[in-house]
Amino acid sequence: MADKVKTVAEVVQTVPDGSHIALGGFAINRCNIVVAHELIRQRKKNLTLSQGVVGLDTDLLVGAGLVSRLIMGGGSLDRFGPVHCVNRARETRSVDAHDYSSLTICFRYLAGALGLSFIPVKSLLSSEILERLEAGSAAKDIKRMKCPFTGEDYLLLRSLNPDISFVHVQIADRDGNSQIHGARWENEEQAKAGRRVIVITEELVPTEYIQRYPEQTIIPAHRVEAVIHQPYGAHPTAVFQCPKRSSVFPNT
């Protein structure tokens, strides 16, 4: 395969304004900080961001004014507090926020990963979350239906197929075979649902290493467009099994 290693600046140059970007990671773990910084540096605009639980990367992008729409399942900076920029933007309605549960965001990525246009779920039924979604601009992505076999109530959720999925990983080779150690959350489904997939890796290893542990490869090379080799690319958020790169948030 061709060498897919590129700089973050090269990759971000190919991100059109108005793109739907999925961000991997979770709260303060494996956040795409180096990508967020470069998107801000290149002054991208009118972005849609989707993420199961939004974290520092999303908060930075919203605070910088790059985001017009958020598709999210809650968010926080864990023990360091709330996502202040996201919360302000939601309260002032400067972004169009679609607030799901984190589980239903995962279901929507799963539908995209499976090549389905929607997925039936029972989650959210009889909830205030559903009432708010149906009352807003997210209503077009949700339909109610009766099961044709049992008559039970279901929701149909439109799949999420991001234009670009960014996922920070611990290990990748130059072809794009990528390994995520520790909790993965919905990151595998994000990658498989994305039209383009970019991985940011702490370590760049020979393909022979990947072949030695094939069961650990979560994102295969044929799904990956580019690899950004950026140690500390998630800093200051944590990266499992990279202790020197763990979270060093000031306790403020």
Tab-separated table of C-alpha atoms in Angstrom:
chain	number	residue	atom	x	y	z
A	1	MET	CA	0.000	0.000	0.000
A	2	ALA	CA	1.020	3.624	-0.440
A	3	ASP	CA	2.441	5.484	2.526
A	4	LYS	CA	-0.482	7.337	4.149
A	5	VAL	CA	1.476	9.386	6.687
A	6	LYS	CA	0.717	13.106	6.461
A	7	THR	CA	1.042	16.153	8.670
A	8	VAL	CA	-1.978	17.493	10.488
A	9	ALA	CA	-1.753	20.692	8.422
A	10	GLU	CA	-1.890	18.705	5.170
A	11	VAL	CA	-4.928	16.757	6.325
A	12	VAL	CA	-6.872	19.744	7.646
A	13	GLN	CA	-6.321	21.597	4.364
A	14	THR	CA	-8.555	18.962	2.760
A	15	VAL	CA	-11.443	19.578	5.193
A	16	PRO	CA	-14.090	21.671	3.415
A	17	ASP	CA	-16.049	24.296	5.302
A	18	GLY	CA	-19.447	22.922	6.258
A	19	SER	CA	-18.166	19.374	6.803
A	20	HIS	CA	-19.705	16.917	9.245
A	21	ILE	CA	-16.830	15.779	11.461
A	22	ALA	CA	-16.985	12.919	13.949
A	23	LEU	CA	-14.497	13.149	16.800
A	24	GLY	CA	-13.316	10.020	18.566
A	25	GLY	CA	-12.311	9.831	22.205
A	26	PHE	CA	-14.506	10.476	25.215
A	27	ALA	CA	-14.649	13.467	27.605
A	28	ILE	CA	-10.964	13.772	28.611
A	29	ASN	CA	-9.660	10.594	26.983
A	30	ARG	CA	-7.976	10.393	23.570
A	31	CYS	CA	-9.371	13.737	22.449
A	32	ASN	CA	-8.342	15.048	19.021
A	33	ILE	CA	-6.577	18.120	20.373
A	34	VAL	CA	-3.957	18.493	17.634
A	35	VAL	CA	-6.721	18.364	15.017
A	36	ALA	CA	-8.846	20.895	16.901
A	37	HIS	CA	-5.911	23.301	17.109
A	38	GLU	CA	-5.222	22.994	13.373
A	39	LEU	CA	-8.881	23.447	12.413
A	40	ILE	CA	-8.851	26.656	14.443
A	41	ARG	CA	-5.525	27.747	12.945
A	42	GLN	CA	-6.860	27.274	9.421
A	43	ARG	CA	-10.120	29.035	10.316
A	44	LYS	CA	-12.517	26.364	9.154
A	45	LYS	CA	-16.156	27.296	9.591
A	46	ASN	CA	-19.754	26.114	9.667
A	47	LEU	CA	-18.799	22.650	10.898
A	48	THR	CA	-21.176	19.985	12.167
A	49	LEU	CA	-19.613	17.959	14.982
A	50	SER	CA	-20.871	14.621	16.256
A	51	GLN	CA	-19.547	12.798	19.314
A	52	GLY	CA	-20.988	10.355	21.835
A	53	VAL	CA	-19.779	12.330	24.851
A	54	VAL	CA	-18.236	15.659	23.904
A	55	GLY	CA	-14.927	16.628	25.452
A	56	LEU	CA	-12.144	19.161	25.291
A	57	ASP	CA	-11.692	19.023	21.498
A	58	THR	CA	-15.335	19.871	20.837
A	59	ASP	CA	-15.288	22.551	23.528
A	60	LEU	CA	-12.299	24.223	21.857
A	61	LEU	CA	-13.922	24.193	18.430
A	62	VAL	CA	-17.230	25.554	19.703
A	63	GLY	CA	-15.433	28.233	21.715
A	64	ALA	CA	-13.508	29.300	18.604
A	65	GLY	CA	-16.753	29.761	16.671
A	66	LEU	CA	-16.154	27.045	14.071
A	67	VAL	CA	-19.287	25.004	14.788
A	68	SER	CA	-22.837	25.583	13.582
A	69	ARG	CA	-24.375	22.260	14.638
A	70	LEU	CA	-23.696	19.733	17.406
A	71	ILE	CA	-24.969	16.151	17.481
A	72	MET	CA	-24.092	14.894	20.942
A	73	GLY	CA	-24.940	12.629	23.833
A	74	GLY	CA	-23.930	14.907	26.674
A	75	GLY	CA	-20.439	15.946	27.630
A	76	SER	CA	-18.059	16.993	30.350
A	77	LEU	CA	-14.425	17.422	31.273
A	78	ASP	CA	-14.963	14.793	33.937
A	79	ARG	CA	-13.457	15.825	37.282
A	80	PHE	CA	-12.283	19.122	35.796
A	81	GLY	CA	-15.793	20.435	35.272
A	82	PRO	CA	-18.327	21.061	32.508
A	83	VAL	CA	-17.754	21.900	28.847
A	84	HIS	CA	-18.270	25.624	29.331
A	85	CYS	CA	-18.085	26.701	25.676
A	86	VAL	CA	-20.537	24.025	24.571
A	87	ASN	CA	-22.941	24.875	27.382
A	88	ARG	CA	-22.817	28.609	26.624
A	89	ALA	CA	-23.425	27.961	22.933
A	90	ARG	CA	-26.415	25.757	23.706
A	91	GLU	CA	-27.897	28.270	26.145
A	92	THR	CA	-27.498	31.184	23.712
A	93	ARG	CA	-28.513	29.015	20.750
A	94	SER	CA	-25.470	30.099	18.786
A	95	VAL	CA	-25.201	26.459	17.697
A	96	ASP	CA	-27.987	24.107	16.670
A	97	ALA	CA	-27.607	21.441	19.372
A	98	HIS	CA	-29.174	18.009	18.928
A	99	ASP	CA	-29.044	16.466	22.398
A	100	TYR	CA	-29.425	12.686	22.378
A	101	SER	CA	-28.349	10.119	24.925
A	102	SER	CA	-24.849	8.775	24.375
A	103	LEU	CA	-26.346	5.331	23.691
A	104	THR	CA	-28.513	6.570	20.840
A	105	ILE	CA	-25.560	8.411	19.294
A	106	CYS	CA	-23.754	5.052	19.335
A	107	PHE	CA	-26.762	3.422	17.656
A	108	ARG	CA	-26.729	6.052	14.898
A	109	TYR	CA	-23.028	5.439	14.196
A	110	LEU	CA	-23.699	1.696	14.260
A	111	ALA	CA	-26.347	2.103	11.581
A	112	GLY	CA	-23.879	4.036	9.452
A	113	ALA	CA	-21.181	1.418	10.010
A	114	LEU	CA	-23.571	-1.337	8.906
A	115	GLY	CA	-24.555	0.523	5.760
A	116	LEU	CA	-28.116	1.058	6.993
A	117	SER	CA	-30.039	4.290	6.492
A	118	PHE	CA	-31.697	3.971	9.919
A	119	ILE	CA	-31.819	1.775	13.005
A	120	PRO	CA	-34.842	0.828	15.180
A	121	VAL	CA	-34.433	1.365	18.925
A	122	LYS	CA	-36.551	1.533	22.073
A	123	SER	CA	-34.206	3.872	23.896
A	124	LEU	CA	-35.573	7.410	24.424
A	125	LEU	CA	-39.228	6.334	24.321
A	126	SER	CA	-41.280	8.257	26.924
A	127	SER	CA	-38.306	10.515	27.684
A	128	GLU	CA	-37.967	14.293	27.812
A	129	ILE	CA	-34.934	13.924	25.555
A	130	LEU	CA	-37.206	12.604	22.803
A	131	GLU	CA	-39.743	15.371	23.378
A	132	ARG	CA	-37.048	18.033	22.941
A	133	LEU	CA	-35.618	16.368	19.840
A	134	GLU	CA	-39.024	16.080	18.186
A	135	ALA	CA	-39.753	19.731	18.951
A	136	GLY	CA	-36.580	20.966	17.243
A	137	SER	CA	-34.606	20.673	14.032
A	138	ALA	CA	-33.575	17.094	14.905
A	139	ALA	CA	-37.138	15.889	14.281
A	140	LYS	CA	-36.267	15.056	10.672
A	141	ASP	CA	-33.847	12.388	11.913
A	142	ILE	CA	-36.397	10.556	14.111
A	143	LYS	CA	-39.555	8.645	13.236
A	144	ARG	CA	-41.941	6.617	15.394
A	145	MET	CA	-43.271	3.290	14.182
A	146	LYS	CA	-45.163	0.195	15.270
A	147	CYS	CA	-43.385	-3.114	14.906
A	148	PRO	CA	-45.135	-4.962	12.038
A	149	PHE	CA	-44.706	-8.245	13.926
A	150	THR	CA	-45.587	-7.413	17.534
A	151	GLY	CA	-47.196	-3.976	17.464
A	152	GLU	CA	-44.579	-2.634	19.897
A	153	ASP	CA	-43.478	0.995	19.717
A	154	TYR	CA	-40.079	1.774	18.203
A	155	LEU	CA	-38.060	4.786	17.177
A	156	LEU	CA	-36.287	4.892	13.850
A	157	LEU	CA	-33.052	6.882	14.079
A	158	ARG	CA	-31.354	8.105	10.919
A	159	SER	CA	-27.807	6.803	10.541
A	160	LEU	CA	-24.798	9.033	11.147
A	161	ASN	CA	-22.348	9.034	8.233
A	162	PRO	CA	-19.775	11.742	8.942
A	163	ASP	CA	-17.880	13.291	6.058
A	164	ILE	CA	-14.696	12.773	8.082
A	165	SER	CA	-14.036	10.713	11.211
A	166	PHE	CA	-10.966	11.623	13.277
A	167	VAL	CA	-9.845	8.980	15.775
A	168	HIS	CA	-6.834	9.214	18.096
A	169	VAL	CA	-5.171	5.823	18.608
A	170	GLN	CA	-2.177	4.447	20.454
A	171	ILE	CA	-0.605	2.488	17.593
A	172	ALA	CA	-0.795	2.540	13.787
A	173	ASP	CA	1.377	1.536	10.857
A	174	ARG	CA	2.048	3.611	7.745
A	175	ASP	CA	-0.768	1.848	5.875
A	176	GLY	CA	-3.336	2.898	8.494
A	177	ASN	CA	-3.906	-0.324	10.436
A	178	SER	CA	-4.774	1.063	13.864
A	179	GLN	CA	-4.994	-0.318	17.387
A	180	ILE	CA	-6.913	1.235	20.272
A	181	HIS	CA	-5.973	0.006	23.727
A	182	GLY	CA	-8.434	0.306	26.574
A	183	ALA	CA	-12.000	1.538	26.246
A	184	ARG	CA	-13.043	2.226	22.657
A	185	TRP	CA	-16.536	3.657	23.218
A	186	GLU	CA	-18.140	4.240	19.795
A	187	ASN	CA	-14.856	4.982	18.002
A	188	GLU	CA	-14.838	1.805	15.901
A	189	GLU	CA	-18.357	2.522	14.656
A	190	GLN	CA	-17.434	6.172	13.992
A	191	ALA	CA	-14.572	5.056	11.788
A	192	LYS	CA	-16.639	2.507	9.892
A	193	ALA	CA	-19.478	5.002	9.380
A	194	GLY	CA	-17.234	7.814	8.121
A	195	ARG	CA	-16.834	8.564	4.426
A	196	ARG	CA	-13.225	9.500	5.155
A	197	VAL	CA	-11.211	8.244	8.131
A	198	ILE	CA	-8.143	9.946	9.590
A	199	VAL	CA	-6.221	8.395	12.475
A	200	ILE	CA	-3.865	10.290	14.760
A	201	THR	CA	-1.370	7.950	16.367
A	202	GLU	CA	0.939	8.168	19.343
A	203	GLU	CA	3.282	5.546	17.891
A	204	LEU	CA	4.062	4.610	14.303
A	205	VAL	CA	5.083	0.960	14.113
A	206	PRO	CA	6.202	-1.436	11.354
A	207	THR	CA	3.462	-3.452	9.695
A	208	GLU	CA	5.169	-6.569	11.059
A	209	TYR	CA	4.154	-5.478	14.558
A	210	ILE	CA	0.530	-5.144	13.465
A	211	GLN	CA	0.674	-8.580	11.858
A	212	ARG	CA	2.002	-10.057	15.090
A	213	TYR	CA	-1.135	-8.926	16.977
A	214	PRO	CA	-3.875	-8.833	14.322
A	215	GLU	CA	-6.679	-9.253	16.852
A	216	GLN	CA	-5.846	-5.814	18.273
A	217	THR	CA	-6.413	-3.995	14.985
A	218	ILE	CA	-9.668	-2.083	15.381
A	219	ILE	CA	-9.519	0.100	12.265
A	220	PRO	CA	-8.113	-1.723	9.207
A	221	ALA	CA	-5.953	0.001	6.618
A	222	HIS	CA	-8.498	-0.123	3.797
A	223	ARG	CA	-10.771	2.221	5.768
A	224	VAL	CA	-8.067	4.809	6.489
A	225	GLU	CA	-7.257	7.726	4.201
A	226	ALA	CA	-4.400	9.250	6.185
A	227	VAL	CA	-2.268	8.704	9.276
A	228	ILE	CA	-1.032	11.613	11.389
A	229	HIS	CA	1.920	10.615	13.560
A	230	GLN	CA	1.647	13.011	16.477
A	231	PRO	CA	2.920	11.950	19.902
A	232	TYR	CA	1.095	13.967	22.577
A	233	GLY	CA	-1.581	14.713	19.967
A	234	ALA	CA	-4.289	14.260	22.606
A	235	HIS	CA	-2.480	16.344	25.240
A	236	PRO	CA	-3.590	17.371	27.816
A	237	THR	CA	-6.179	14.577	27.760
A	238	ALA	CA	-5.348	11.023	28.788
A	239	VAL	CA	-4.162	8.183	26.565
A	240	PHE	CA	-4.399	4.708	28.103
A	241	GLN	CA	-1.036	2.918	28.424
A	242	CYS	CA	0.821	6.116	27.568
A	243	PRO	CA	1.406	7.250	31.176
A	244	LYS	CA	3.761	10.088	30.290
A	245	ARG	CA	0.998	11.512	28.130
A	246	SER	CA	-1.770	11.322	30.706
A	247	SER	CA	-4.025	14.194	31.631
A	248	VAL	CA	-2.278	17.148	33.236
A	249	PHE	CA	-5.235	19.495	33.438
A	250	PRO	CA	-4.729	22.203	36.026
A	251	ASN	CA	-7.196	21.738	38.858
A	252	THR	CA	-9.006	24.998	38.220
